[in-house]
């Protein structure tokens, strides 16, 4: 009886160990700002980079844009816009960019 119970416990544990984890969905948005000076980049690096769910930042200084990669289960575009406005950066537009 105890051998049967032991086999049941071991096979159940193996079954749970092999179930795949939920895939974390990420999105990229292009945030267009009215200005992109050195001070603005420092603000983004010290504040937006630490917003919950933000995983990467990519700057395009000549076009005044920042590509923000984020986890969709942690944040969304509304929260990102509020985060930019909280540090006094004017957001002109936010548009989704297809992941590569």
JSON list of C-alpha atoms in Angstrom, two decimals, residues 32-89:
[
{"chain": "A", "resi": 32, "resn": "UNK", "atom": "CA", "xyz": [6.61, 60.79, -29.10]},
{"chain": "A", "resi": 33, "resn": "UNK", "atom": "CA", "xyz": [7.66, 63.69, -26.89]},
{"chain": "A", "resi": 34, "resn": "UNK", "atom": "CA", "xyz": [7.65, 67.40, -27.67]},
{"chain": "A", "resi": 35, "resn": "UNK", "atom": "CA", "xyz": [11.34, 67.71, -26.69]},
{"chain": "A", "resi": 36, "resn": "UNK", "atom": "CA", "xyz": [14.23, 65.32, -26.01]},
{"chain": "A", "resi": 37, "resn": "UNK", "atom": "CA", "xyz": [17.12, 67.08, -24.26]},
{"chain": "A", "resi": 38, "resn": "UNK", "atom": "CA", "xyz": [19.84, 65.52, -22.10]},
{"chain": "A", "resi": 39, "resn": "UNK", "atom": "CA", "xyz": [17.86, 66.34, -18.98]},
{"chain": "A", "resi": 40, "resn": "UNK", "atom": "CA", "xyz": [14.78, 64.61, -20.44]},
{"chain": "A", "resi": 41, "resn": "UNK", "atom": "CA", "xyz": [16.79, 61.45, -21.10]},
{"chain": "A", "resi": 42, "resn": "UNK", "atom": "CA", "xyz": [18.05, 61.51, -17.50]},
{"chain": "A", "resi": 43, "resn": "UNK", "atom": "CA", "xyz": [14.47, 61.87, -16.24]},
{"chain": "A", "resi": 44, "resn": "UNK", "atom": "CA", "xyz": [13.38, 58.90, -18.34]},
{"chain": "A", "resi": 45, "resn": "UNK", "atom": "CA", "xyz": [16.34, 56.79, -17.22]},
{"chain": "A", "resi": 46, "resn": "UNK", "atom": "CA", "xyz": [15.81, 57.57, -13.55]},
{"chain": "A", "resi": 47, "resn": "UNK", "atom": "CA", "xyz": [12.00, 57.36, -13.46]},
{"chain": "A", "resi": 48, "resn": "UNK", "atom": "CA", "xyz": [10.33, 55.64, -16.42]},
{"chain": "A", "resi": 49, "resn": "UNK", "atom": "CA", "xyz": [12.87, 52.82, -16.48]},
{"chain": "A", "resi": 50, "resn": "UNK", "atom": "CA", "xyz": [11.76, 51.87, -12.97]},
{"chain": "A", "resi": 51, "resn": "UNK", "atom": "CA", "xyz": [8.03, 51.95, -13.64]},
{"chain": "A", "resi": 52, "resn": "UNK", "atom": "CA", "xyz": [6.39, 48.63, -12.89]},
{"chain": "A", "resi": 53, "resn": "UNK", "atom": "CA", "xyz": [6.48, 46.37, -15.96]},
{"chain": "A", "resi": 54, "resn": "UNK", "atom": "CA", "xyz": [8.92, 48.41, -18.08]},
{"chain": "A", "resi": 55, "resn": "UNK", "atom": "CA", "xyz": [11.64, 46.10, -19.39]},
{"chain": "A", "resi": 56, "resn": "UNK", "atom": "CA", "xyz": [13.53, 48.18, -21.99]},
{"chain": "A", "resi": 57, "resn": "UNK", "atom": "CA", "xyz": [13.94, 51.70, -23.34]},
{"chain": "A", "resi": 58, "resn": "UNK", "atom": "CA", "xyz": [15.29, 52.67, -26.77]},
{"chain": "A", "resi": 59, "resn": "UNK", "atom": "CA", "xyz": [15.87, 56.32, -27.64]},
{"chain": "A", "resi": 60, "resn": "UNK", "atom": "CA", "xyz": [15.57, 58.04, -31.01]},
{"chain": "A", "resi": 61, "resn": "UNK", "atom": "CA", "xyz": [16.79, 61.52, -30.14]},
{"chain": "A", "resi": 62, "resn": "UNK", "atom": "CA", "xyz": [16.49, 63.15, -33.62]},
{"chain": "A", "resi": 63, "resn": "UNK", "atom": "CA", "xyz": [12.80, 62.19, -33.80]},
{"chain": "A", "resi": 64, "resn": "UNK", "atom": "CA", "xyz": [12.06, 62.87, -30.10]},
{"chain": "A", "resi": 65, "resn": "UNK", "atom": "CA", "xyz": [10.76, 59.35, -29.52]},
{"chain": "A", "resi": 66, "resn": "UNK", "atom": "CA", "xyz": [11.31, 56.59, -26.99]},
{"chain": "A", "resi": 67, "resn": "UNK", "atom": "CA", "xyz": [10.43, 52.95, -27.64]},
{"chain": "A", "resi": 68, "resn": "UNK", "atom": "CA", "xyz": [9.22, 51.46, -24.38]},
{"chain": "A", "resi": 69, "resn": "UNK", "atom": "CA", "xyz": [9.00, 47.68, -24.00]},
{"chain": "A", "resi": 70, "resn": "UNK", "atom": "CA", "xyz": [6.72, 46.61, -21.18]},
{"chain": "A", "resi": 71, "resn": "UNK", "atom": "CA", "xyz": [4.89, 43.61, -19.73]},
{"chain": "A", "resi": 72, "resn": "UNK", "atom": "CA", "xyz": [1.18, 43.82, -20.44]},
{"chain": "A", "resi": 73, "resn": "UNK", "atom": "CA", "xyz": [0.27, 42.09, -17.19]},
{"chain": "A", "resi": 74, "resn": "UNK", "atom": "CA", "xyz": [1.99, 44.84, -15.18]},
{"chain": "A", "resi": 75, "resn": "UNK", "atom": "CA", "xyz": [1.20, 48.11, -16.99]},
{"chain": "A", "resi": 76, "resn": "UNK", "atom": "CA", "xyz": [-0.53, 49.65, -19.99]},
{"chain": "A", "resi": 77, "resn": "UNK", "atom": "CA", "xyz": [-0.30, 52.75, -22.18]},
{"chain": "A", "resi": 78, "resn": "UNK", "atom": "CA", "xyz": [-2.48, 54.84, -19.84]},
{"chain": "A", "resi": 79, "resn": "UNK", "atom": "CA", "xyz": [-0.15, 54.19, -16.91]},
{"chain": "A", "resi": 80, "resn": "UNK", "atom": "CA", "xyz": [2.89, 54.90, -19.08]},
{"chain": "A", "resi": 81, "resn": "UNK", "atom": "CA", "xyz": [1.42, 58.23, -20.21]},
{"chain": "A", "resi": 82, "resn": "UNK", "atom": "CA", "xyz": [0.76, 59.18, -16.57]},
{"chain": "A", "resi": 83, "resn": "UNK", "atom": "CA", "xyz": [4.33, 58.23, -15.65]},
{"chain": "A", "resi": 84, "resn": "UNK", "atom": "CA", "xyz": [5.74, 60.52, -18.38]},
{"chain": "A", "resi": 85, "resn": "UNK", "atom": "CA", "xyz": [3.44, 63.36, -17.32]},
{"chain": "A", "resi": 86, "resn": "UNK", "atom": "CA", "xyz": [4.39, 62.86, -13.67]},
{"chain": "A", "resi": 87, "resn": "UNK", "atom": "CA", "xyz": [7.99, 63.81, -14.49]},
{"chain": "A", "resi": 88, "resn": "UNK", "atom": "CA", "xyz": [6.82, 66.81, -16.55]},
{"chain": "A", "resi": 89, "resn": "UNK", "atom": "CA", "xyz": [7.41, 65.36, -20.04]}
]
